[in-house]
Coordinates of C-alpha atoms in Angstrom, one line a residue:
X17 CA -11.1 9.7 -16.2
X18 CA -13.9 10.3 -19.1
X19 CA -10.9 10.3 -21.4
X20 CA -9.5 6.7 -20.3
X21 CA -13.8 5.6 -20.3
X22 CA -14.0 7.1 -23.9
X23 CA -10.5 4.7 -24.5
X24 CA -9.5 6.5 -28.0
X25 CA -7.0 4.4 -29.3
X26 CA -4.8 3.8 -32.4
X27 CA -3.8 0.7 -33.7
X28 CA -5.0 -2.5 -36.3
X29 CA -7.8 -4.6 -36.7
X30 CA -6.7 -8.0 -37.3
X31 CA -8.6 -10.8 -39.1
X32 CA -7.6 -14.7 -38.0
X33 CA -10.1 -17.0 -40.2
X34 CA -11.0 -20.3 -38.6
X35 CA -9.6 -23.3 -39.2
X36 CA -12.6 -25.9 -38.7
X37 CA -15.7 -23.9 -39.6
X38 CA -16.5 -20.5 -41.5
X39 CA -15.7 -18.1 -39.5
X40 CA -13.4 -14.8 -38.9
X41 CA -12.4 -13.3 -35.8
X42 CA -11.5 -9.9 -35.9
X43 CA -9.2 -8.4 -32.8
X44 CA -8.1 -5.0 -32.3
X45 CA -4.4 -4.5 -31.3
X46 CA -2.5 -1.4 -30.3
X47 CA 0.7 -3.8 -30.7
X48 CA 0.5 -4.6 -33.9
X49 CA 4.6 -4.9 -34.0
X50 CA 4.0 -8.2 -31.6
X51 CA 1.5 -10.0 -34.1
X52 CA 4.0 -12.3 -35.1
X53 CA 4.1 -13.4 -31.0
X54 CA 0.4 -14.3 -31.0
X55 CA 0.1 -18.1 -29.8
X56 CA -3.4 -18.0 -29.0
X57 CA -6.8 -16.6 -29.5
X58 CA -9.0 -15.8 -26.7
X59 CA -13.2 -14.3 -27.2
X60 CA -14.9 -13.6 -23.9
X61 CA -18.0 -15.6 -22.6
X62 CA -19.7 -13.0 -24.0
X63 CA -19.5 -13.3 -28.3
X64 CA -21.7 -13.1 -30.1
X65 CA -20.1 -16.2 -31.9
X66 CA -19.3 -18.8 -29.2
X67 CA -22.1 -21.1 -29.8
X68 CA -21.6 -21.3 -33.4
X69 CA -18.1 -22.0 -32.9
X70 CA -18.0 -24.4 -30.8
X71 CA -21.1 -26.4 -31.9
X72 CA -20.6 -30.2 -32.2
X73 CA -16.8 -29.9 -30.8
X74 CA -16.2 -32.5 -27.5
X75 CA -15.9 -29.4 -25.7
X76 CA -18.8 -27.5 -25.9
X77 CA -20.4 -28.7 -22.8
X78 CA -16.9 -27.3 -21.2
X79 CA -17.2 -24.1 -22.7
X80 CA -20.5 -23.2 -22.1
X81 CA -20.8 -24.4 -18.5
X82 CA -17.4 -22.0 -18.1
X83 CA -18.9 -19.2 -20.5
X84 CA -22.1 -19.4 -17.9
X85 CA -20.2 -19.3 -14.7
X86 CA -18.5 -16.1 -16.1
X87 CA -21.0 -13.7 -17.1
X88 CA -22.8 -14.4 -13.6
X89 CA -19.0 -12.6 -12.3
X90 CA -19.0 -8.7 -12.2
X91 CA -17.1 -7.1 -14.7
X92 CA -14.9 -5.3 -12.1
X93 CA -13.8 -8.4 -10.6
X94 CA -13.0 -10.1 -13.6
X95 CA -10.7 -7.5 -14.8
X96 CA -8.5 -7.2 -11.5
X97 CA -5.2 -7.8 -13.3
X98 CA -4.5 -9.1 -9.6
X99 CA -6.9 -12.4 -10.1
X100 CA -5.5 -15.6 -11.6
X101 CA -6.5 -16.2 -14.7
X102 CA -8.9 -19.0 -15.7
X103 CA -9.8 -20.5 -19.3
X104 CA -10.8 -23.3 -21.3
X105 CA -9.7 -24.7 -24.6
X106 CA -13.0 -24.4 -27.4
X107 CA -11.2 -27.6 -29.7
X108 CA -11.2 -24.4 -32.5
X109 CA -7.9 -23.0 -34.2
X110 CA -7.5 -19.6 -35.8
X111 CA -5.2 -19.7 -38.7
X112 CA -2.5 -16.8 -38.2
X113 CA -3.0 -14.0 -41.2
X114 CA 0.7 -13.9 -41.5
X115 CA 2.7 -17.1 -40.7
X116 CA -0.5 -19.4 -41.8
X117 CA -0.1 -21.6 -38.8
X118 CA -2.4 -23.0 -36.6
X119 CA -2.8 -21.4 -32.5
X120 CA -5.7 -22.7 -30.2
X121 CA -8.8 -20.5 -29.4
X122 CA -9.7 -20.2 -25.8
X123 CA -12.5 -18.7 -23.6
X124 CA -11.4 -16.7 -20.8
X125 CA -13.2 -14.0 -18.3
X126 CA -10.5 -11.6 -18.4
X127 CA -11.3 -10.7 -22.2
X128 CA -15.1 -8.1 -21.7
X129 CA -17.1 -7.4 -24.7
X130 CA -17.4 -3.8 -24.2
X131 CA -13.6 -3.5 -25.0
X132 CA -12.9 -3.5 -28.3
X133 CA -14.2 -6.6 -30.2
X134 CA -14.4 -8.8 -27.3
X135 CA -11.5 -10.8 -28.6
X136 CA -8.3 -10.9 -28.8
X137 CA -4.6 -12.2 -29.9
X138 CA -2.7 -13.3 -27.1
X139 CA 0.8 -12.2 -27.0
X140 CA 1.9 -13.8 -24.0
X141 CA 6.0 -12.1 -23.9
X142 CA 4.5 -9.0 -24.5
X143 CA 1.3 -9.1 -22.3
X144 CA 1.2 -9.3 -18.4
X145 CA -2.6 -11.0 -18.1
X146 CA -1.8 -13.2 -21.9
X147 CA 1.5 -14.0 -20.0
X148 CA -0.4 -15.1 -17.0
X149 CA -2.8 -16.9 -18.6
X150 CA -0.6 -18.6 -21.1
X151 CA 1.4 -20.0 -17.9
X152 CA -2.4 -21.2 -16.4
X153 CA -2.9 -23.4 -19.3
X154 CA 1.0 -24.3 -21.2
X155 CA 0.4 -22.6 -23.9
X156 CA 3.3 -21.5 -25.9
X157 CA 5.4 -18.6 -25.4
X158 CA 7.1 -16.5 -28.2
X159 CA 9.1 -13.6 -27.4
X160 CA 8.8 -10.9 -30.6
X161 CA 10.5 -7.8 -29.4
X162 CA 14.1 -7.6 -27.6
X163 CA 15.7 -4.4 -26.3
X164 CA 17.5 -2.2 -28.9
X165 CA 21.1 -4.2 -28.4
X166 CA 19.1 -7.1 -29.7
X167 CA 19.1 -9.2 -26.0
X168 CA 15.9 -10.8 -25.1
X169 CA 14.8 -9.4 -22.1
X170 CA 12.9 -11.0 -19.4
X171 CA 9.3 -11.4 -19.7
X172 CA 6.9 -10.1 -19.7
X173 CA 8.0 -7.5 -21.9
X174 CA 5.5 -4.6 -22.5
X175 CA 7.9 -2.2 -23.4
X176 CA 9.6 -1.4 -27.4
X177 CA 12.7 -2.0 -28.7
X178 CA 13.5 -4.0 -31.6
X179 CA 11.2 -6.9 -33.9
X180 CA 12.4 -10.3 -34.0
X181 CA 11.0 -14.1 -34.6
X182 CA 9.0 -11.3 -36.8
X183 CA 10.2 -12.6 -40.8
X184 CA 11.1 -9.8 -42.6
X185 CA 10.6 -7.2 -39.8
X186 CA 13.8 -8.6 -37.6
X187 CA 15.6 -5.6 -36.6
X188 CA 12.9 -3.2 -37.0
X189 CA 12.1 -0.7 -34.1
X190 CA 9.0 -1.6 -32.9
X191 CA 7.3 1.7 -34.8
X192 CA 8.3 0.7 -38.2
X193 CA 7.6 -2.8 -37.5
X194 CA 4.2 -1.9 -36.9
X195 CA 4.0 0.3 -39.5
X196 CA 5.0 -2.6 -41.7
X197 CA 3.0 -5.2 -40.3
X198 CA -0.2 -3.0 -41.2
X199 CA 0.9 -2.3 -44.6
X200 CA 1.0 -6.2 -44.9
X201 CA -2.2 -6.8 -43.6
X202 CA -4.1 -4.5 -45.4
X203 CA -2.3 -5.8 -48.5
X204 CA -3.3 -9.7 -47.8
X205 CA -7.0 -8.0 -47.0
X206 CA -6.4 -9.4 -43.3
X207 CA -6.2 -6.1 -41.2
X208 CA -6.3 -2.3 -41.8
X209 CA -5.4 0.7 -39.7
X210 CA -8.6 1.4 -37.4
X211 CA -9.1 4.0 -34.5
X212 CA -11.1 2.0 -31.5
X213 CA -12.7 2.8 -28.9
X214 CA -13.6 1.5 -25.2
X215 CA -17.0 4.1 -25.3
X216 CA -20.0 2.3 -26.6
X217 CA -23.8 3.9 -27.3
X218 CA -25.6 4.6 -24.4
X219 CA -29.2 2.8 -23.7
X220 CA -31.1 5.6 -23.2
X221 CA -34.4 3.6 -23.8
X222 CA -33.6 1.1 -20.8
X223 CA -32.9 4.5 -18.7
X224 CA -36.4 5.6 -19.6
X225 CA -38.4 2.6 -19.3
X226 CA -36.6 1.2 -15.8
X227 CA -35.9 4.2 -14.5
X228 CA -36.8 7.8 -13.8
X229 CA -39.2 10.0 -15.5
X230 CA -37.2 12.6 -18.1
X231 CA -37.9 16.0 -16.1
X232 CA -36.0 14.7 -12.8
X233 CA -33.5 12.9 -14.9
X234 CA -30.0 13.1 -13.2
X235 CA -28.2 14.5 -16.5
X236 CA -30.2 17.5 -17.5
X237 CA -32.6 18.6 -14.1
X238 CA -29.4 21.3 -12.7
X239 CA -30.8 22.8 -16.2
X240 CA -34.2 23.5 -15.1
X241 CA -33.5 24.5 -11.2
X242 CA -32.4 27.2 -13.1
X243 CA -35.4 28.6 -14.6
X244 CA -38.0 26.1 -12.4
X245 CA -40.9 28.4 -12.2
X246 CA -40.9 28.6 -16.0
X247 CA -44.5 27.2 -17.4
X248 CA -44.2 28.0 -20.9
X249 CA -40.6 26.2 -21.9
X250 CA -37.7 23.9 -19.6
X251 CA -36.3 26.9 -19.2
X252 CA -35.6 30.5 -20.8
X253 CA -31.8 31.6 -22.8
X254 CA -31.8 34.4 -20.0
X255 CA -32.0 32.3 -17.2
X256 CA -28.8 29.9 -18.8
X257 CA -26.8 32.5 -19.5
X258 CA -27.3 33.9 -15.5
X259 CA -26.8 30.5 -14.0
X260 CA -25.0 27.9 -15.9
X261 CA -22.7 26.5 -15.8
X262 CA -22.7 24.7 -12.5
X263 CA -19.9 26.0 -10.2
X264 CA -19.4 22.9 -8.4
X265 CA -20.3 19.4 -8.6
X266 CA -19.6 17.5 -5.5
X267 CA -20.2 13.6 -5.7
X268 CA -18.5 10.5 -5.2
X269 CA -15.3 10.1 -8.0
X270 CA -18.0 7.2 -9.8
X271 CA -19.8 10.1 -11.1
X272 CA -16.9 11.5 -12.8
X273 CA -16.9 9.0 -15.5
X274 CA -20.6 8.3 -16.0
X275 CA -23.0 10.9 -14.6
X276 CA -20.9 13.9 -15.5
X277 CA -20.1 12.3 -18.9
X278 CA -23.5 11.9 -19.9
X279 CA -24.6 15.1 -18.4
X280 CA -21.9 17.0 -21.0
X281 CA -23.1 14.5 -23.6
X282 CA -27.0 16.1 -22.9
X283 CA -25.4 19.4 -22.2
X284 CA -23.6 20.1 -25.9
X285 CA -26.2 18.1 -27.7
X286 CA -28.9 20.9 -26.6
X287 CA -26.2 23.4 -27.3
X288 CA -25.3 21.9 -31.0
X289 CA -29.4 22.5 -31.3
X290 CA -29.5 26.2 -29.9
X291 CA -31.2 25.3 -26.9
X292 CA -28.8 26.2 -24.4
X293 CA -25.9 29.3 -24.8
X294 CA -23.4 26.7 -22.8
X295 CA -21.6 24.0 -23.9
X296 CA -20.4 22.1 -20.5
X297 CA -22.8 21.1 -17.8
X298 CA -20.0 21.8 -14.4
X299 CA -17.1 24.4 -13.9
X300 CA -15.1 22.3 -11.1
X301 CA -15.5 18.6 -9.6
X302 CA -14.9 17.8 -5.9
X303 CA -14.8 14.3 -5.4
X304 CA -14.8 13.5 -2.1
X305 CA -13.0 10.3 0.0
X306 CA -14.7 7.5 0.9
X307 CA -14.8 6.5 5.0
X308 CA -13.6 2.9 5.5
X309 CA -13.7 0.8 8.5
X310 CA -10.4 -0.9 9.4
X311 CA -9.2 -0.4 6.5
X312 CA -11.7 -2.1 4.5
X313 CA -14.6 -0.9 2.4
X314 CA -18.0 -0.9 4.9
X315 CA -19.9 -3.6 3.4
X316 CA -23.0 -6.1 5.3
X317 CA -20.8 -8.7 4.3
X318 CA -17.6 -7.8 6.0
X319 CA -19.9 -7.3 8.9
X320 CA -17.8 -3.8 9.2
X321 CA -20.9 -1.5 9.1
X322 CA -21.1 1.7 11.5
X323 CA -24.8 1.8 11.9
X324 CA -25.9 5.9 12.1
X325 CA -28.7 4.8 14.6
X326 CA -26.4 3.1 17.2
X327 CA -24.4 6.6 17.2
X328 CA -27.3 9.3 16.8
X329 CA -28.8 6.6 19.9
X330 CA -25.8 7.3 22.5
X331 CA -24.3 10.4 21.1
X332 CA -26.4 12.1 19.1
X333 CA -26.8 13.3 15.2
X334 CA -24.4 16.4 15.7
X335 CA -21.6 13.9 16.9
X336 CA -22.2 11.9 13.9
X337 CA -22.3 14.8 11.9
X338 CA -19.4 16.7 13.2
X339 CA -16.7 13.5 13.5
X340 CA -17.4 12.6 9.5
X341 CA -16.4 16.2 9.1
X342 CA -13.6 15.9 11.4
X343 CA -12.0 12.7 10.0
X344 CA -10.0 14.4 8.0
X345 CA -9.5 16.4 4.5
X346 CA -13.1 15.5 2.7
X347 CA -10.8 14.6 -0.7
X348 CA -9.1 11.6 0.7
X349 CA -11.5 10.2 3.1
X350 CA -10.5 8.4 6.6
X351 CA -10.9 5.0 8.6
X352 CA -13.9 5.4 11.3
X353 CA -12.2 5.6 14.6
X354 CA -14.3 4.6 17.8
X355 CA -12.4 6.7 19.9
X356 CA -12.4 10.1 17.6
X357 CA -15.9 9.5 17.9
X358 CA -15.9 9.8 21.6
X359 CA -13.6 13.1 21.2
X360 CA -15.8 15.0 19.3
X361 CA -18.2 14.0 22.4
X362 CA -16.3 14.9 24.5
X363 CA -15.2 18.7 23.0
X364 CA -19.3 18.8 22.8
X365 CA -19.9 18.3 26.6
X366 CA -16.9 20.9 27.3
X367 CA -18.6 23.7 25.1
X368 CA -22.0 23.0 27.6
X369 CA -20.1 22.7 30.8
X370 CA -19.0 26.4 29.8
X371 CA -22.8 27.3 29.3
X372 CA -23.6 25.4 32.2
X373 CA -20.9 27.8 33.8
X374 CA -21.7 31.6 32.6
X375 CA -25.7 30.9 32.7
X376 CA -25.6 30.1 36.0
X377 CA -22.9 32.2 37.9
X378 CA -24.4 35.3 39.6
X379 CA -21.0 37.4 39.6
X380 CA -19.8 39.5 36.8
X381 CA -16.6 37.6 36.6
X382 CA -16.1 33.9 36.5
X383 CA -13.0 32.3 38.0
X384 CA -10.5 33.5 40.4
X385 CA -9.8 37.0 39.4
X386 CA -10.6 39.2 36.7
X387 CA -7.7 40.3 34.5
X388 CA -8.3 42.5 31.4
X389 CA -5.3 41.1 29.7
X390 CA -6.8 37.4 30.1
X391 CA -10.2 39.2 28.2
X392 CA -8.1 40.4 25.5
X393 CA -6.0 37.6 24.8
X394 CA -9.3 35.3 24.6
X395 CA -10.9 37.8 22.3
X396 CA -7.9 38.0 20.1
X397 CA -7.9 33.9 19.7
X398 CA -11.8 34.5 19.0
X399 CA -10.7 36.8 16.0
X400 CA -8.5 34.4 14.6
X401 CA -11.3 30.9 15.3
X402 CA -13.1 33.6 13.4
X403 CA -10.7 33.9 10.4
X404 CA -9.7 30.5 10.3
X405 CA -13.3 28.8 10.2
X406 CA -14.4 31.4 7.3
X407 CA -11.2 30.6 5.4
X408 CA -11.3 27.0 5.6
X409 CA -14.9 26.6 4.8
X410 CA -14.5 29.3 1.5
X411 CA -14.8 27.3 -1.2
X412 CA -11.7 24.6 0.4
X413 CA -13.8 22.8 2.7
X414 CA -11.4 22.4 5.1
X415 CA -13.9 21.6 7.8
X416 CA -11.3 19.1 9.6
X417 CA -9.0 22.0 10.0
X418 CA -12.2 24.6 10.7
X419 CA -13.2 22.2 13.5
X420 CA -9.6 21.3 14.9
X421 CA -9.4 25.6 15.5
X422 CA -13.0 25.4 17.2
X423 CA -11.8 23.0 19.6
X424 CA -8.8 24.9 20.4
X425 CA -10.4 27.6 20.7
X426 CA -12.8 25.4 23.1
X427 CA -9.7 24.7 25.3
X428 CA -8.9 28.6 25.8
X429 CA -12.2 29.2 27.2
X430 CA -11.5 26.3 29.6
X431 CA -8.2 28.0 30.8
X432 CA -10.1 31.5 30.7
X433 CA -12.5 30.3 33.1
X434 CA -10.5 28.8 35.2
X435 CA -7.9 31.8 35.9
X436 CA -10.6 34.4 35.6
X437 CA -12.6 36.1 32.8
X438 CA -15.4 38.9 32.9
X439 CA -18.8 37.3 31.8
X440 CA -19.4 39.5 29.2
X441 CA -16.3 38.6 27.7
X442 CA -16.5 34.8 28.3
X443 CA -20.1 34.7 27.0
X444 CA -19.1 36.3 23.8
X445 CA -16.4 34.0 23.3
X446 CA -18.5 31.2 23.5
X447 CA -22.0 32.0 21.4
X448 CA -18.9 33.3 19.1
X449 CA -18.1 29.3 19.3
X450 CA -21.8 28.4 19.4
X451 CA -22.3 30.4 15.5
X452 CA -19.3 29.3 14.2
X453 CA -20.3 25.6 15.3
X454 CA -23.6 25.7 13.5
X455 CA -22.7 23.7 10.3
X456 CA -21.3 21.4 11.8
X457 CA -23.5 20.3 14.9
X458 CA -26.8 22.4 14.0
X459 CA -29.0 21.4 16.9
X460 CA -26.7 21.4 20.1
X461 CA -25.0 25.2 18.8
X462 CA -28.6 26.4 18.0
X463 CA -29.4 25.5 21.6
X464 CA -26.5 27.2 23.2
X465 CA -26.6 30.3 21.5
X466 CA -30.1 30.7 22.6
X467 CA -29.4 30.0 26.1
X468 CA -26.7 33.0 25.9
X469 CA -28.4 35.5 23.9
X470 CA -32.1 34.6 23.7
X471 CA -31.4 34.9 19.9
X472 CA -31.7 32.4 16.8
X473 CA -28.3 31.5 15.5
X474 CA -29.8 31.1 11.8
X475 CA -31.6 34.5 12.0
X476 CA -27.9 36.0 13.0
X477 CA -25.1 36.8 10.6
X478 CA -22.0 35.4 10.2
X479 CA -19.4 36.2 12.5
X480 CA -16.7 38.5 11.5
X481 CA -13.0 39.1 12.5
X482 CA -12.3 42.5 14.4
X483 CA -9.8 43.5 12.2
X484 CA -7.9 45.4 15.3
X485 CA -8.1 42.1 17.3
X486 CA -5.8 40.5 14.2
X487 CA -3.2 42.5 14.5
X488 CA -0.9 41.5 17.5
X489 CA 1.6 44.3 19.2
X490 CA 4.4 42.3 19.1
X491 CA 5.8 39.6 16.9
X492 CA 8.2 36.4 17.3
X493 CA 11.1 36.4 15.4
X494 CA 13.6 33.8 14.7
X495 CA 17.0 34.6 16.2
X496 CA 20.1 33.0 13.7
X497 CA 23.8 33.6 14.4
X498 CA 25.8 32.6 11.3
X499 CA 22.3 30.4 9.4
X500 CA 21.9 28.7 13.2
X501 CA 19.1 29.1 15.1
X502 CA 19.5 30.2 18.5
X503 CA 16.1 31.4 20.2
X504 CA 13.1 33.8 19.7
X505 CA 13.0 37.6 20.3
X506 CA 9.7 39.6 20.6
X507 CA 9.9 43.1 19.1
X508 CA 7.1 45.4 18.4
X509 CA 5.0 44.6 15.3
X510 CA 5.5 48.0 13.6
X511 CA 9.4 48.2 14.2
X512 CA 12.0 49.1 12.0
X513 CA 14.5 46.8 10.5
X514 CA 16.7 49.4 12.0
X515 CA 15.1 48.9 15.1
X516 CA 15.1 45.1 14.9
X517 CA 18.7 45.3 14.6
X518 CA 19.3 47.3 17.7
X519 CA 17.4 44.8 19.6
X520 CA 19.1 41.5 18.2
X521 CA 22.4 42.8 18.9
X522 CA 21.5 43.2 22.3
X523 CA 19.9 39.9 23.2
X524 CA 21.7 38.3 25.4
X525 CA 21.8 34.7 22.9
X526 CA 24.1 36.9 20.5
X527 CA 26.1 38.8 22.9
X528 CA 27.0 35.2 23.8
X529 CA 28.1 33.8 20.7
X530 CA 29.8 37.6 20.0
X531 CA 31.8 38.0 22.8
X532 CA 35.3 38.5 21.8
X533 CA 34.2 38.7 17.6
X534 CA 32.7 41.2 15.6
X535 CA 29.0 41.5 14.1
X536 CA 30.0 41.7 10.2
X537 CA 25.9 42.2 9.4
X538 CA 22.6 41.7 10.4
X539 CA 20.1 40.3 8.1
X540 CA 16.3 40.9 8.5
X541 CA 13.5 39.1 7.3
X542 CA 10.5 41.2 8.0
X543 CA 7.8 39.0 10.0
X544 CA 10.2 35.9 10.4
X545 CA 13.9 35.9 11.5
X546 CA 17.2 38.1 11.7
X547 CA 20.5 36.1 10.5
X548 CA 23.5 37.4 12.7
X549 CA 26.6 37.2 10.8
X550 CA 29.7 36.7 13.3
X551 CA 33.5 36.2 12.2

């Protein structure tokens, strides 16, 4: 993105002088093999020029009413290559450098200043927006380039092939036509070979005088939280070399192509002047999504806005909190759903009917009957809430997927305490759920974890997997006869392949399909399946 901002491209500069007054226009052009197709000239409302040219002319009450409406549009809207194009004729011609005739100059919001020279030659065949435009208005349209078997293809055509309607350039490919077409310009002292860019000088001063002051300045302070207690200098060599660069900048994908470019900008500049021992302000970007609202962009105007005070009123900030989290992977953002609001309120209410529950029941054991199998398998799913919260939120932020486990891990405590569960098992489980909640509803998981421990949750550590509750005694695999699937079989986790095989052969699914053929070979996949091969 800070490469297509920078816009480093190769092509011609291009002078058309102008017919009625003393004037040149100069265009840059990346397509210099389509000069020959340029029927007009369009400048944006925006040069420099416009008033000069098209002083005295009958049109220059036109122009500048339409130059006026134009600069009031945003510049974002007016290049949308999806808008219809709009225009109006100045009354001023350019004389073409190489065929000497005459083609109309036109003002149009589509051409911005701060690309290139804030004209340009419109090739309409060879241009989708010149194409459109030339349509909007009649003006002529000259197809210059065909595909290589010489057919003339149907336009638009942005693509190369072969020069024609080009004079001595017919039948060129569209490289050496270029090449040529430079080579003549630069000999008639019309164009030369130029590199452009769409990257112009920054206005530092306007940044300093309308904005913030310089040591809170959004492209250099990460350099001083670094070394902030520092009163002799911004900040020592020691202290850059310990802490920069950033790891991780997390921001909207806006700030990749502005802050973060001016950031590296400030960041090598102090380098280039030994001030700093780095040369790039962030390691890694994480952009994250932006939440719409029926599909659509919340805006005042769409009337589409979620207020946060309507929710934090009737459900509370950790609902808020936790169903932005939830929506979905934080890199592509979601559409705000009413009713996966009311989920996440309704997982909430579960998790303190459970504390409701263990707080207030007098017995050691909480449901029907105890089981000790029940306690272990609920402390085995713990484990694994455990590893899968720690891994998702390590450096992925996979919190959708951290919170999807917490809630199913929410729905085994419901089933726990219904069949039976010792207390002390059941009210580990759930401050477990309570800690592991924490960053993502703070004030309801602080509250519950007190209730069951009488501790602070952000005085406790994190919680960790038992390793011994991760490993399961048995395993699933995949039972195939001849690449089919044909069940499941359970065999101890630390059994043999050898083993494996004696068991496959005798389940019952492959004695089936064996009866009356032989077992040519059994193939195992440790952990996954067993392939029977049957003639």
């Amino acid at each position: 993105m800070q490469r297509a901002r920078i816009g480093r491209s190769e092509g011609a500069s291009v002078a058309f002088r102008c017919a009625e007054v003393e004037n040149r226009i100069r265009v840059f052009t990346t397509r210099p093999d389509t000069l020959y197709g340029a029927t007009f000239l369009a400048v944006s409302p925006e040069y420099p020029d416009l008033d000069r040219l098209v002083e005295g002319t009958p049109r220059q009450a036109a122009v500048r009413e339409y130059a006026n409406a134009a600069r009031r549009a945003g510049h974002a809207d007016r290049g949308n290559d999806e808008r219809p194009k709009t225009g109006v004729l100045t009354g001023r011609h350019a004389i073409h450098p190489l065929t000497g005739n005459k083609i109309p100059v036109v003002v149009t919001d589509y051409v911005l200043m701060e690309y290139g020279t804030g004209a340009i030659m419109g090739v309409p065949a060879h241009d989708v927006r010149d194409f459109d435009f030339a349509e909007a208005l009649g003006l002529p349209i000259q197809p210059v380039i065909a595909l290589d078997d010489g057919t003339t293809p149907e336009l638009p055509f942005v693509g190369e092939g072969v020069a024609i309607n080009s004079a001595e350039f017919d039948g060129a490919s569209s490289r050496d036509a270029a090449t040529g077409v430079v080579a003549k310009l630069a000999e008639l002292e019309q164009g030369e070979e130029v590199v452009s860019y769409k990257l112009r000088d920054w206005l530092l001063s306007r940044q300093r005088y309308w904005g913030c002051p310089m040591f809170v300045d959004s492209s250099w302070y990460y350099l001083r939280y670094c070394d902030a207690n520092n009163g002799s200098e911004p900040w020592s060599q020691e202290a850059m070399r310990a802490w920069m660069p950033v790891d991780k900048y997390i921001g909207g994908v806006e700030h990749a192509i502005l802050h973060l470019l001016y950031s590296r900008f400030l960041c090598k500049a102090l380098a280039d002047l030994g001030h700093l021992p780095v040369e790039e302000s962030f390691g890694k970007l994480f952009t994250q999504g932006m939440i719409t609202k029926d599909g659509a962009k919340m805006s005042k105007s769409k009337g589409n806005v979620v207020s946060p005070r309507t929710i934090v009123e009737k459900y509370g900030a950790d609902t808020a909190r936790c169903y932005v989290l939830f929506m979905g992977p934080p890199e592509h953002g979601a559409d705000w759903s009413d009713e996966g609001l009311e989920g996440v309120y309704r997982f909430f209410k579960r998790v303190w009917r459970y504390t409701d529950a263990i707080t207030g029941a007098d017995s050691d054991f909480i449901g029907k009957a105890p089981d000790s199998e029940r306690d272990l398998a609920l402390r085995r799913k713990t484990a694994g809430a455990i590893q899968k919260v720690t891994e998702d939120m390590s450096g992925r932020f996979a919190f959708n997927t951290a919170i999807a486990a917490l809630m199913a891990l929410s729905n085994d405590c419901s089933k726990a305490l219904q069949d039976g569960i010792a207390k002390e098992t059941v009210t580990e489980v759930v401050s477990t759920l309570a800690s592991l909640l924490l960053p993502f509803a703070p004030h309801m998981s602080s509250e519950i974890y007190h209730r069951l421990t009488g501790k602070r949750v952000w005085e406790e550590p994190w919680p960790v997997a038992d390793e011994s509750l991760l490993r399961s005694e048995t395993i699933d695999l995949i039972v195939q006869v001849n690449a089919k699937t044909r069940g499941q079989l359970s065999v101890p986790a630390d059994a043999s392949e050898e083993e494996i095989r004696q068991a496959v052969q005798a389940f019952p699914v492959v004695q089936a399909e064996a009866a009356g053929r032989s077992i040519k070979r059994i193939i195992v996949v440790p952990g996954r399946l067993a392939n029977v091969l049957i003639a």
